[in-house]
Coordinates of C-alpha atoms and ligand atoms in Angstrom, one line a residue:
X1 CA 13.9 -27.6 7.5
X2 CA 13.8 -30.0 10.8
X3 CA 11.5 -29.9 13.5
X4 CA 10.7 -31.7 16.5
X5 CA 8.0 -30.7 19.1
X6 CA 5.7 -32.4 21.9
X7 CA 2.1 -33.2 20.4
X8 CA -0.1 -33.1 23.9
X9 CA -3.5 -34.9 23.6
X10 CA -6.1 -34.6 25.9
X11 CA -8.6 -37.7 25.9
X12 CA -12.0 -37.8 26.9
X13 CA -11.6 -40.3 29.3
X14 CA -8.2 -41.6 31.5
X15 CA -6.5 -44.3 29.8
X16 CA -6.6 -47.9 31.0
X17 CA -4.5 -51.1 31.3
X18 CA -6.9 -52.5 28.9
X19 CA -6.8 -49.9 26.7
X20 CA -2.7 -50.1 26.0
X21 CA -2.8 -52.6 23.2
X22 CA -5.5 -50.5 20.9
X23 CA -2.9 -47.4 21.8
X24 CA -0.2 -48.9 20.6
X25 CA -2.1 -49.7 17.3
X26 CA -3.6 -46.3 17.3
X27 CA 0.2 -44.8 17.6
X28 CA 1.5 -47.1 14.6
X29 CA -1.6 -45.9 12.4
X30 CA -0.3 -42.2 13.3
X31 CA 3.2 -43.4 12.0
X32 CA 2.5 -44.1 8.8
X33 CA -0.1 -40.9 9.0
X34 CA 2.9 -38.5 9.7
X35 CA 4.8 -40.5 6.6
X36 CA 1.6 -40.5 3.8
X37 CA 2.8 -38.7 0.7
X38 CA 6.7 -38.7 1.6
X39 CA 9.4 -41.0 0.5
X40 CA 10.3 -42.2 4.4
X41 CA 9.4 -41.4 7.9
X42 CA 12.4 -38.9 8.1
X43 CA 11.3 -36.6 4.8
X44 CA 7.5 -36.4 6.2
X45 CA 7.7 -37.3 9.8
X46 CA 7.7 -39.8 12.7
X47 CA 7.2 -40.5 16.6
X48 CA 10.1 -40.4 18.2
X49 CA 8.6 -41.4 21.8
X50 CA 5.7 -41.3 23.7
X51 CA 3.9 -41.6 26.9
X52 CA 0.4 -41.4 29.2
X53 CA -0.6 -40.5 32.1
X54 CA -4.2 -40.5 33.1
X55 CA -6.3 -38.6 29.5
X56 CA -3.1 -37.1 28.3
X57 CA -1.2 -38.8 25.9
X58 CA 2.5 -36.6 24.5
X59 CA 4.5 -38.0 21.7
X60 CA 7.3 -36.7 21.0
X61 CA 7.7 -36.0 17.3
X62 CA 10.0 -35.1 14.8
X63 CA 9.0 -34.0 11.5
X64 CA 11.1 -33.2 8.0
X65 CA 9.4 -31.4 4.9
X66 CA 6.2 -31.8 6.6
X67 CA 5.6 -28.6 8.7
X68 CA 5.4 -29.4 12.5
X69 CA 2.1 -27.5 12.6
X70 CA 0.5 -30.2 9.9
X71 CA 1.9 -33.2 11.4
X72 CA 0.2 -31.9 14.9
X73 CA -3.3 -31.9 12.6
X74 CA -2.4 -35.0 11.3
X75 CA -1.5 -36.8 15.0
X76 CA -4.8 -35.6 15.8
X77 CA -7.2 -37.0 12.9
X78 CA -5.3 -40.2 13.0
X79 CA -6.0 -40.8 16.7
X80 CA -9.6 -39.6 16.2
X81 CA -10.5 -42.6 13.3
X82 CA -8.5 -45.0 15.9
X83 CA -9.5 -44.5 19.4
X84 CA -13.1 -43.9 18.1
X85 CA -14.0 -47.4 18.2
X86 CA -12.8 -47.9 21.8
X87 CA -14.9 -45.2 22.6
X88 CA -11.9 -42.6 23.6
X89 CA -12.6 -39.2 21.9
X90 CA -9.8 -36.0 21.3
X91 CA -10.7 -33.0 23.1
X92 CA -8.5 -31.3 21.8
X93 CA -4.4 -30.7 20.8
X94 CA -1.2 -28.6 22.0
X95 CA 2.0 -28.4 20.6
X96 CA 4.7 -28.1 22.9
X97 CA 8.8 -27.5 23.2
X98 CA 8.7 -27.3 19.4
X99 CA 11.8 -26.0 17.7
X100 CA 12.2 -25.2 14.1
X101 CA 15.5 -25.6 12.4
X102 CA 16.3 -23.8 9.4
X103 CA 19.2 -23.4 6.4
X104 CA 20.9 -20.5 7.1
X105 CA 21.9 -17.9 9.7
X106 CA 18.3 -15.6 9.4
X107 CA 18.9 -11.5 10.1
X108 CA 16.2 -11.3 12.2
X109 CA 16.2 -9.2 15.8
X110 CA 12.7 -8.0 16.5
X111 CA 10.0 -9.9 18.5
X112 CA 8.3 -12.4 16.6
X113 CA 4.7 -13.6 17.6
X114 CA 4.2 -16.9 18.6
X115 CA 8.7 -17.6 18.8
X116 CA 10.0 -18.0 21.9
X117 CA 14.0 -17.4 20.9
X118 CA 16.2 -17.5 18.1
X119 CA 19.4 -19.3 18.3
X120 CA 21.7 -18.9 14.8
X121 CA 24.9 -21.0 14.6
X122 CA 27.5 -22.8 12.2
X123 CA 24.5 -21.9 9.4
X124 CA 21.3 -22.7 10.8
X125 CA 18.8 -21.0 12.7
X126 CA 16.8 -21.9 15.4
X127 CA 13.3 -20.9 16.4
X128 CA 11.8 -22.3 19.5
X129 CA 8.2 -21.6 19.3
X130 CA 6.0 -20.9 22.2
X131 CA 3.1 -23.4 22.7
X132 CA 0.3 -23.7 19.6
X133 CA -2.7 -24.4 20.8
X134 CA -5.1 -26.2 18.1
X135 CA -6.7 -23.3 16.8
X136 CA -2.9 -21.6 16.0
X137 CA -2.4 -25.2 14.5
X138 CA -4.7 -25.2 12.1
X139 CA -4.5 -21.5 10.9
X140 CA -1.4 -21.2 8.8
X141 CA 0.4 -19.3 11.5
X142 CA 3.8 -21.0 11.2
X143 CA 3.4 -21.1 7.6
X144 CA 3.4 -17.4 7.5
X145 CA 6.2 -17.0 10.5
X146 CA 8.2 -19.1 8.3
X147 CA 7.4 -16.6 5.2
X148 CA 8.0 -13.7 7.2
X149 CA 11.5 -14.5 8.0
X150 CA 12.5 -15.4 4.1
X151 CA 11.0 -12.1 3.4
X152 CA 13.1 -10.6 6.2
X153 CA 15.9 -12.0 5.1
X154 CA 15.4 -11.4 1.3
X155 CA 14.9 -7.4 2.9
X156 CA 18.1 -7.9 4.7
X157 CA 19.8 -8.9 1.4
X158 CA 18.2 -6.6 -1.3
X159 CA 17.2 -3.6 1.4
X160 CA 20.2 -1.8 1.2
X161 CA 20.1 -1.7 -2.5
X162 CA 19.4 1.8 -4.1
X163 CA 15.3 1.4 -5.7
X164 CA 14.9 0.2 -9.1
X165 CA 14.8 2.9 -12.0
X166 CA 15.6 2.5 -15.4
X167 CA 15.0 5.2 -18.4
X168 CA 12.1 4.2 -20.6
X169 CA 11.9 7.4 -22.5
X170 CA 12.9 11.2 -22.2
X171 CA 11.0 14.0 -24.5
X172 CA 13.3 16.7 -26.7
X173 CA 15.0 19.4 -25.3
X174 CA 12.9 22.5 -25.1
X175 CA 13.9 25.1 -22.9
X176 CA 17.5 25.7 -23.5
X177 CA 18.3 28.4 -21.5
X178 CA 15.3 27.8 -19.0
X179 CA 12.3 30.0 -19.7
X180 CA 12.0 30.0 -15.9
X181 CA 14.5 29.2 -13.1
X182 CA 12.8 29.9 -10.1
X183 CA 10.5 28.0 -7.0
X184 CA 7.5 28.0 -8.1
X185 CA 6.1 27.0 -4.7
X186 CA 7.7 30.1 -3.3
X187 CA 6.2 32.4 -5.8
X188 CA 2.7 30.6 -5.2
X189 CA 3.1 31.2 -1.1
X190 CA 4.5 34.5 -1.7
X191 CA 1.5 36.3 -3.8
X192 CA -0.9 34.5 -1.1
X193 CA -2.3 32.0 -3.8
X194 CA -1.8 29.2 -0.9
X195 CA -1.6 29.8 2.5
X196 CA 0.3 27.0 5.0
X197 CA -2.6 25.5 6.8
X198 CA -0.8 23.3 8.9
X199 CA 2.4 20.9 8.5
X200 CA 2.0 19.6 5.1
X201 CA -1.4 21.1 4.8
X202 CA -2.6 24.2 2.4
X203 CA -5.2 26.2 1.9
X204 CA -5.6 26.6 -1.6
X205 CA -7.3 29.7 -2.8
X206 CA -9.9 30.5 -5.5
X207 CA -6.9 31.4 -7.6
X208 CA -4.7 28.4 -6.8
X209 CA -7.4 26.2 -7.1
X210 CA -8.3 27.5 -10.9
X211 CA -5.2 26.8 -11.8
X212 CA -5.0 23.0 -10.2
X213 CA -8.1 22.6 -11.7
X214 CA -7.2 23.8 -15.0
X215 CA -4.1 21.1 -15.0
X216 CA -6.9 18.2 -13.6
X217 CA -9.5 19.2 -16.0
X218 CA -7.0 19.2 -19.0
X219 CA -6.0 15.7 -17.7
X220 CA -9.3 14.5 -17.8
X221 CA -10.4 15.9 -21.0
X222 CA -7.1 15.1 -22.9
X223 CA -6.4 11.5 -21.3
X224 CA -8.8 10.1 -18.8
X225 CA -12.4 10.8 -20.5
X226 CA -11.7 10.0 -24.1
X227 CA -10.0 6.9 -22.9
X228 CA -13.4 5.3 -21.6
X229 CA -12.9 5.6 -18.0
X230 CA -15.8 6.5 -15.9
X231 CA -16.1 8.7 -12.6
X232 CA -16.6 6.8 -9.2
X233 CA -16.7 8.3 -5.7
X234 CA -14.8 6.5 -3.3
X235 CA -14.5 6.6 0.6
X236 CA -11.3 8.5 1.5
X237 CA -11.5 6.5 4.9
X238 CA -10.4 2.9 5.6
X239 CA -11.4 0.5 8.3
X240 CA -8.0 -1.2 9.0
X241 CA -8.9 -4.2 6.8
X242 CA -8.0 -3.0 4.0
X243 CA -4.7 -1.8 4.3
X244 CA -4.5 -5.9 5.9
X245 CA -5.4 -6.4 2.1
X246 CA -3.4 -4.4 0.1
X247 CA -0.3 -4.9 2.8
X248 CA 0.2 -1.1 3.9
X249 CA -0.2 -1.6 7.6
X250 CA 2.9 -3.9 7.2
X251 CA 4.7 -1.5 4.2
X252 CA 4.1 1.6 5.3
X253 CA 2.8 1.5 8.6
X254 CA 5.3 4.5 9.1
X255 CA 3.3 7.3 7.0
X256 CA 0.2 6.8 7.1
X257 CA -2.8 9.0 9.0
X258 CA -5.0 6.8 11.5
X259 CA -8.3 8.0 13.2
X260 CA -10.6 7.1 15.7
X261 CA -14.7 7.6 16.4
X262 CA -15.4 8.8 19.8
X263 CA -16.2 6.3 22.6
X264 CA -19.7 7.5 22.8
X265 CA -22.2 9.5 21.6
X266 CA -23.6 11.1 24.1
X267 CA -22.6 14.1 24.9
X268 CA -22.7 14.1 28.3
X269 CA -19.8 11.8 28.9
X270 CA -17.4 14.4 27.8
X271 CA -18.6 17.2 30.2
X272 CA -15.4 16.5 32.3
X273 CA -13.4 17.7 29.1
X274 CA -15.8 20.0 27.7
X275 CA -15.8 22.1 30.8
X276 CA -12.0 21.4 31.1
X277 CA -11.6 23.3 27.3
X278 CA -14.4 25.7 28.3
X279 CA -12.5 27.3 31.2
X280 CA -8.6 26.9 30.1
X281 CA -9.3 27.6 26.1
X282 CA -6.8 24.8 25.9
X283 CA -7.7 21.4 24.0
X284 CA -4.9 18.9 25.5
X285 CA -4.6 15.4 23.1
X286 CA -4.0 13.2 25.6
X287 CA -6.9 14.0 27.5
X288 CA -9.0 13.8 24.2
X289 CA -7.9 10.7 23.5
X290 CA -9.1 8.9 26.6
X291 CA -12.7 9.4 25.2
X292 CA -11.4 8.1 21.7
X293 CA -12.0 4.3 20.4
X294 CA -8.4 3.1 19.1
X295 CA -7.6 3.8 15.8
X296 CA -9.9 1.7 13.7
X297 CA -8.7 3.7 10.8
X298 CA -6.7 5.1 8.3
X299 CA -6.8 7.9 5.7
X300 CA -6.9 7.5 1.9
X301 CA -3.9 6.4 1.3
X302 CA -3.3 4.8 -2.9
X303 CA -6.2 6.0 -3.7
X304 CA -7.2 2.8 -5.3
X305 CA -8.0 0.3 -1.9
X306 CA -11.9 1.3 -2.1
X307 CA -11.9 -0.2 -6.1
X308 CA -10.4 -3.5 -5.1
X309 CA -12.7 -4.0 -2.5
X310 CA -15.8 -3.0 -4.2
X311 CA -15.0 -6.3 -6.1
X312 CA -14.0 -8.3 -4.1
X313 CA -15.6 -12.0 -3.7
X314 CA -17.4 -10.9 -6.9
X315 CA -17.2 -13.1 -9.9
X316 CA -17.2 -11.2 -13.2
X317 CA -18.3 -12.3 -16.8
X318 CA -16.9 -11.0 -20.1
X319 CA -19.7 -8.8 -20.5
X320 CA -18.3 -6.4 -17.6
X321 CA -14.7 -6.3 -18.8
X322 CA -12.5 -4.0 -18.7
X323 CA -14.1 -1.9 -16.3
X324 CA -12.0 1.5 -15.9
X325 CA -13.3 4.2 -13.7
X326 CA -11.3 7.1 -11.9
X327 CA -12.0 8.5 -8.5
X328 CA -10.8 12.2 -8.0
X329 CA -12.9 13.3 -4.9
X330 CA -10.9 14.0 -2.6
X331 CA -7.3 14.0 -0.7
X332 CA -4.8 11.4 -0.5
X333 CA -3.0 11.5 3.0
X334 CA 1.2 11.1 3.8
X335 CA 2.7 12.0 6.4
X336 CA 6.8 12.1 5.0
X337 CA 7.9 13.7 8.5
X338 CA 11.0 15.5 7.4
X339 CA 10.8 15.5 3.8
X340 CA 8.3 17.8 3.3
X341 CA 8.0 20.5 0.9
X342 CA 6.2 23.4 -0.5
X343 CA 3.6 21.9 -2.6
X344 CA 5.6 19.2 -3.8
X345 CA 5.8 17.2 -0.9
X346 CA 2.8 17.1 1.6
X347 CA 0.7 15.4 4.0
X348 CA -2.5 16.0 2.0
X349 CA -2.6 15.9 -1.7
X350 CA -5.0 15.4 -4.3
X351 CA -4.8 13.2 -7.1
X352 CA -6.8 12.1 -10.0
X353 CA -6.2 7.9 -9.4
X354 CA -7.7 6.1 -12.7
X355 CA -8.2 2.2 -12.2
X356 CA -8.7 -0.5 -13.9
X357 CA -9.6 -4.6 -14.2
X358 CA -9.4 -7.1 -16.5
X359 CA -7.8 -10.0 -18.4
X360 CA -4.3 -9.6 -18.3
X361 CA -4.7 -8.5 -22.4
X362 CA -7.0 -5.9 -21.7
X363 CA -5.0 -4.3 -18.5
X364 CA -1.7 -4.5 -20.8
X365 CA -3.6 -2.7 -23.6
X366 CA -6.1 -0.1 -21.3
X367 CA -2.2 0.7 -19.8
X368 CA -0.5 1.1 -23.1
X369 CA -3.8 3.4 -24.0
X370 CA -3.1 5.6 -21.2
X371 CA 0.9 5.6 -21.8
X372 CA 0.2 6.9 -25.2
X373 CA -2.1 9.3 -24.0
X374 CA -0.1 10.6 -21.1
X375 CA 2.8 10.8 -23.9
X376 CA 0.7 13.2 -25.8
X377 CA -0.3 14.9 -23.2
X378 CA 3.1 16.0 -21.9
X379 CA 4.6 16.5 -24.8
X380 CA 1.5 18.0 -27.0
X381 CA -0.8 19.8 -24.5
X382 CA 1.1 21.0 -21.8
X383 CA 4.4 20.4 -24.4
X384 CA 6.8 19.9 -21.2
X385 CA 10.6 17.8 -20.9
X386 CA 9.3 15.1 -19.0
X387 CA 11.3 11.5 -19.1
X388 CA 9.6 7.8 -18.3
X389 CA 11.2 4.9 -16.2
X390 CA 11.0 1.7 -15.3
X391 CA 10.8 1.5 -11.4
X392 CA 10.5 -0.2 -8.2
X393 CA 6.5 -0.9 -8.1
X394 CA 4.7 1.4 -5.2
X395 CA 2.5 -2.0 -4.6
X396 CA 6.0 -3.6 -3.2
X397 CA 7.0 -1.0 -1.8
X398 CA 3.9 -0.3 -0.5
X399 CA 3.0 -3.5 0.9
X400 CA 6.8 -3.7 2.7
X401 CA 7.5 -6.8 0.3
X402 CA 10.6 -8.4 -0.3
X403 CA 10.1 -9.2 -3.8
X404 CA 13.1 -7.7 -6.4
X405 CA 12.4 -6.0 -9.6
X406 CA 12.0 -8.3 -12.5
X407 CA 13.7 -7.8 -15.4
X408 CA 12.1 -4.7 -17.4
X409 CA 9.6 -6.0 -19.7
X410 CA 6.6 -4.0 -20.3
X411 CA 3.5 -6.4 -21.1
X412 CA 3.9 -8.0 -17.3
X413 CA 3.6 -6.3 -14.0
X414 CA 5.2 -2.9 -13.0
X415 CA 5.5 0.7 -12.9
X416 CA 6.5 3.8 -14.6
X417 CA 7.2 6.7 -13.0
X418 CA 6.4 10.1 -15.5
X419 CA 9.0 12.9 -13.5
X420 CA 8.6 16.5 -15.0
X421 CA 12.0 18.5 -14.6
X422 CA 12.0 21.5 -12.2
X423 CA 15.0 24.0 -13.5
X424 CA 14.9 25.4 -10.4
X425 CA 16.7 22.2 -9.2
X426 CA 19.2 22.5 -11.6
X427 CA 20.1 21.2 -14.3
X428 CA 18.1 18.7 -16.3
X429 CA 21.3 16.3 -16.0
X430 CA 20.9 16.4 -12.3
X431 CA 18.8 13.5 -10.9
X432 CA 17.4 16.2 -8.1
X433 CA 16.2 18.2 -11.0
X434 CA 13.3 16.1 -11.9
X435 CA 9.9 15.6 -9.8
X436 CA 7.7 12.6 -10.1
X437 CA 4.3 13.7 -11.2
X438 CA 2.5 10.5 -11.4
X439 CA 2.7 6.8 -12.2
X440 CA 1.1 3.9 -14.1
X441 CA 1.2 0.2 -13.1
X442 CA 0.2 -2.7 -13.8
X443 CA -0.3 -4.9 -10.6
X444 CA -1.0 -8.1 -12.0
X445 CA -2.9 -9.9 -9.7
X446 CA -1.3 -8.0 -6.5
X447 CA -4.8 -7.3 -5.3
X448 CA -7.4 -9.3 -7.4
X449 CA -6.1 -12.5 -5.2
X450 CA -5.9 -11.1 -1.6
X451 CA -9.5 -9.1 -2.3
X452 CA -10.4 -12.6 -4.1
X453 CA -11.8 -10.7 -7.5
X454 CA -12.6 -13.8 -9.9
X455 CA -13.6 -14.2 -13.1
X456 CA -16.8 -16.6 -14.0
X457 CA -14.7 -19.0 -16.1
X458 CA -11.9 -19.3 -14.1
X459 CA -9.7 -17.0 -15.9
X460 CA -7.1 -14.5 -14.7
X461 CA -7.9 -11.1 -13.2
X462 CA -5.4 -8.1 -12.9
X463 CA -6.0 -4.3 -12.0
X464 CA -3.9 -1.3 -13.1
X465 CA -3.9 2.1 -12.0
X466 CA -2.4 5.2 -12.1
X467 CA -2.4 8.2 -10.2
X468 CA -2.3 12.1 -11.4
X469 CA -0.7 14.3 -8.3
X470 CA -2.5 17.7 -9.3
X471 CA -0.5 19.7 -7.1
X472 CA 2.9 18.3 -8.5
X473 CA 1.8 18.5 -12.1
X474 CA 1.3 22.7 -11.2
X475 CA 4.3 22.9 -9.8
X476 CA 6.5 21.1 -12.4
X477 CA 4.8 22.6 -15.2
X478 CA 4.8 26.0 -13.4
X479 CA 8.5 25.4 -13.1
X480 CA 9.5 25.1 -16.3
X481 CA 7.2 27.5 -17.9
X482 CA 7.0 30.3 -15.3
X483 CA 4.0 32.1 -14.6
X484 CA 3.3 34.4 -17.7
X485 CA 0.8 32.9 -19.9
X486 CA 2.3 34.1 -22.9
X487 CA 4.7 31.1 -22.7
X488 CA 1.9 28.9 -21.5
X489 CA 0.9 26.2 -24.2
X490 CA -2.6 26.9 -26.7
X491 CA -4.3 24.2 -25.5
X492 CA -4.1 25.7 -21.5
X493 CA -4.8 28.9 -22.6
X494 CA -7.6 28.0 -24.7
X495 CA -8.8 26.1 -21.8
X496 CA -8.3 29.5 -19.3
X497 CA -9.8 31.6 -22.1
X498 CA -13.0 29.7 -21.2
X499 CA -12.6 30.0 -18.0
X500 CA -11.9 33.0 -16.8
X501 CA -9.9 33.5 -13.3
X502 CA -11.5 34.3 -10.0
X503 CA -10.5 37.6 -8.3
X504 CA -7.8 37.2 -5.7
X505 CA -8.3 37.8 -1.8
X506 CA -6.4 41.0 -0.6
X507 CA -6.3 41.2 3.1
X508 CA -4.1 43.1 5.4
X509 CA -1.9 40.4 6.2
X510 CA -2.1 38.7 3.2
X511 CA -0.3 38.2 0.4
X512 CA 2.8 38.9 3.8
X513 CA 5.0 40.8 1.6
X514 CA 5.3 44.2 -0.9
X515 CA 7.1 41.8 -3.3
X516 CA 4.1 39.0 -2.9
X517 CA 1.4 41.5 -3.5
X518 CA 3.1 43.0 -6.6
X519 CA 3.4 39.6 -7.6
X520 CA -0.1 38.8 -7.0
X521 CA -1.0 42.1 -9.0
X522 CA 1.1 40.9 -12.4
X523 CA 0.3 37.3 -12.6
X524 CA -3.6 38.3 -12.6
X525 CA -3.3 40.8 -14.8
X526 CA -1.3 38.4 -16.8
X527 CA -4.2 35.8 -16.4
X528 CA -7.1 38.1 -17.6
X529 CA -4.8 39.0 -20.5
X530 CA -5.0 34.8 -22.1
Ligands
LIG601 N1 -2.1 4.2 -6.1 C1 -0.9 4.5 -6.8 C2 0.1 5.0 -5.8 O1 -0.2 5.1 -4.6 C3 -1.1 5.5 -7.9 O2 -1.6 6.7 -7.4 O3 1.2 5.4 -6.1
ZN602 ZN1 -3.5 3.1 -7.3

């Protein structure tokens, strides 16, 4: 990297003829400033030229591993501890004209704060910045510009690139033929069980719900409760800061549900619209959102944000460790625009999301816990073909970083992806045949360092998590095992038997069909039957 730039000074007072000789002193003492801890002038940095007119003094500067932003700082502090004894103070610093020149042509298009224009030729790019006053100067602004467009690049080189996945581990054979071949999610919407609420949106009835709950509740029991974890209640809305944090509003900006508080609470300031929706028995958005705050907001998103920042700045002792709780009250908005689907794919879910913290020891061994446990519980309890891989980590992906997969080695940072198959996909040897039910990663220290979670001694902090998609796990397991409980496994039958099923809704409209309400009828006789 090369830069060169304008470093404008203002004084406190105008220069003088007298003054010229302690200037001229004061400008070789910010020399050998801009050179301190590099091998020459050229490696750190140097005044190329400079001048004065009345309080404002420019040099002209040119810098070479020292970042032109630092050597600003450094033009200033000199000058301060020289000009002090004549009695000339700094008000304060600008850097102007400055142009960055870096290896490489960079992929880059978009807008860019703080760059004025990209030039790329014969191999090297160059950014002309737009003036820094001090306080950009000191902030690591170009630091991170400079970041950003290695990331970009790195995106530009790797993006294309199909996502990570490798196979970890893939249970027996067990239906062969299928015991089941067809969409669950139809047969759910068809006997009125759910009901579309809105895009990606359903209302589950009593019946639906039992049975969701009866997958949750045998996750819980089976895998989550025995393991230690503990039940939390987290807040399923974010102020934007958060998703700063964790990196979503730059990764996935794109799918994610904002909100806003009204401007006001008094009521009175909407009359204008209240009397508007009173007459026309219309509600038009765009009028509502004049007497809206922006967005300040975004809906539950991992599922996980509210545990990172409930320790945040907090220093913890051995005592405390691990600490594993889960958090399953309430939905988890996406909004997948076109790739949404019956159950499987919607704007709201709900999730079971288990979380964890730790030395890196105990996160490796709470995840390997849970691995086993998940294991056991797909192949024993709800005795499923379910297969394990290696993937591209949702906190990358999630956070729009540019980092690549490492090589696959379970004790360090990653995550594995548990997909159920759906026969009604096709066939099990058909990647579109399996649906990913949930996930379990470790994040090393993804979000103990950003959320500044420390440990008393100094030692290092990761977090894990994993989340339990309740509506996917129905419709996978519904998938492959159809809906008559007589091929359901003991240990969800003996967990039904307990638990007997509510009476459906019949309404005139609802189940739509002949064929749903027949369908309705058999699957709860079928249910009382367990
Ligand atoms: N928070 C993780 C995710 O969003 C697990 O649920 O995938
Ligand atoms: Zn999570």
């Amino acid at each position: 990297m090369k830069c060169r730039g304008t470093v404008r000074v203002e004084l406190s007072r105008d220069v003088t003829r007298d003054d010229l000789e302690a200037l001229e002193k004061a400008l070789k003492e910010v020399g050998l400033a801009l050179a301190k801890g590099f091998r020459s002038p050229e490696e750190g940095g140097r005044v190329v030229s400079w001048e004065h007119a009345g309080r404002v003094l420019s040099l002209n500067i040119e810098t070479g591993r020292l970042r032109i932003d630092e050597a600003s700082m450094r033009v200033k502090n000199s000058l301060e501890a020289s000009l002090g004894a004549r009695r000339i103070g700094v008000r304060g610093i600008r850097l102007e004209d400055a142009l960055v020149e870096v290896e490489g042509e960079v992929r880059v298009d978009t807008k860019l704060p703080y760059v004025e224009s990209i030039e790329k030729s014969q191999g090297r790019t160059l950014i002309r910045l737009k003036s820094l006053e001090e306080r950009d100067l000191k902030r690591p602004v170009l630091l991170k510009l400079l970041r950003l467009l290695d990331e970009k690049e790195a995106r530009a080189r790797w993006g294309g690139k199909a996502e990570h996945w490798q196979l970890l581990k893939r249970s027996r054979i067990k239906f062969d033929p299928p015991l089941f071949t067809g969409d669950p999610n139809k047969v759910l919407e068809e006997a009125g069980l759910v009901k579309r609420f809105s895009i990606g949106q359903w209302l589950y009835t009593p019946l639906a719900t039992y049975l969701l709950n009866a997958m949750r509740e045998l996750f819980l029991s089976e895998v989550v409760l025995p393991l230690g974890f503990r039940e939390a209640i987290f807040p399923k809305m974010y102020p934007l800061e958060i998703g700063l944090k964790t990196g979503h509003l730059r990764g996935t900006i794109n799918s994610m549900v904002f909100c806003s508080l009204p401007k006001t609470y008094e009521i009175s300031e909407f009359e204008e619209l209240t009397d508007y929706m009173y007459v026309t028995d219309e509600a038009p958005p765009e009028e509502l959102a004049r007497y809206l705050r922006h967005p300040e907001y975004f809906l539950c998103y991992a599922q996980c944000e509210p545990f990172y920042w409930f320790f945040g700045g907090e220093l913890l002792d051995d005592s405390s460790l691990p600490v594993k709780w889960f958090d399953r009250s309430g939905p988890s908005f996406r909004w997948e625009s076109g790739g949404l689907y019956g159950l499987e794919r919607v704007i709201e879910f709900h999730r079971v999301e288990v979380v964890w913290l730790g030395k890196p020891e105990q996160v490796v061994e709470t995840r390997n816990e849970l691995l086993r446990a998940y294991e056991r519980f797909m192949d024993e309890i709800l005795d499923l073909e379910w297969r394990a891989a290696w993937v591209t980590p949702w906190y990358y992906e999630q956070s729009g970083a540019a980092e690549r997969v490492e090589e696959f080695d379970i004790d360090k940072p990653g995550t594995i992806d548990f997909e159920l198959w759906v026969p009604y996909r096709g066939p099990r040897e058909e990647q579109k045949a399996w649906l990913e039910v949930g996930n379990i990663s470790i994040h090393g220290t993804k979000f103990t360092s950003p959320f500044r979670i420390r440990h008393n001694r100094g030692e290092t902090l990761w977090t894990g998590c994993s989340g339990f998609g309740a509506q996917r796990w129905l419709v996978a397991f519904l998938a492959q095992r159809g809906f008559d409980p007589d091929n359901w496994p003991p240990a969800l039958r003996d967990f039904l038997s307990r638990n007997p099923p509510p009476e459906p809704v019949s309404a005139v409209t609802y189940p739509k069909t002949q064929a749903g309400r027949e369908e309705l009828r058999r699957l709860v006789e079928l249910l009382k039957k367990v």
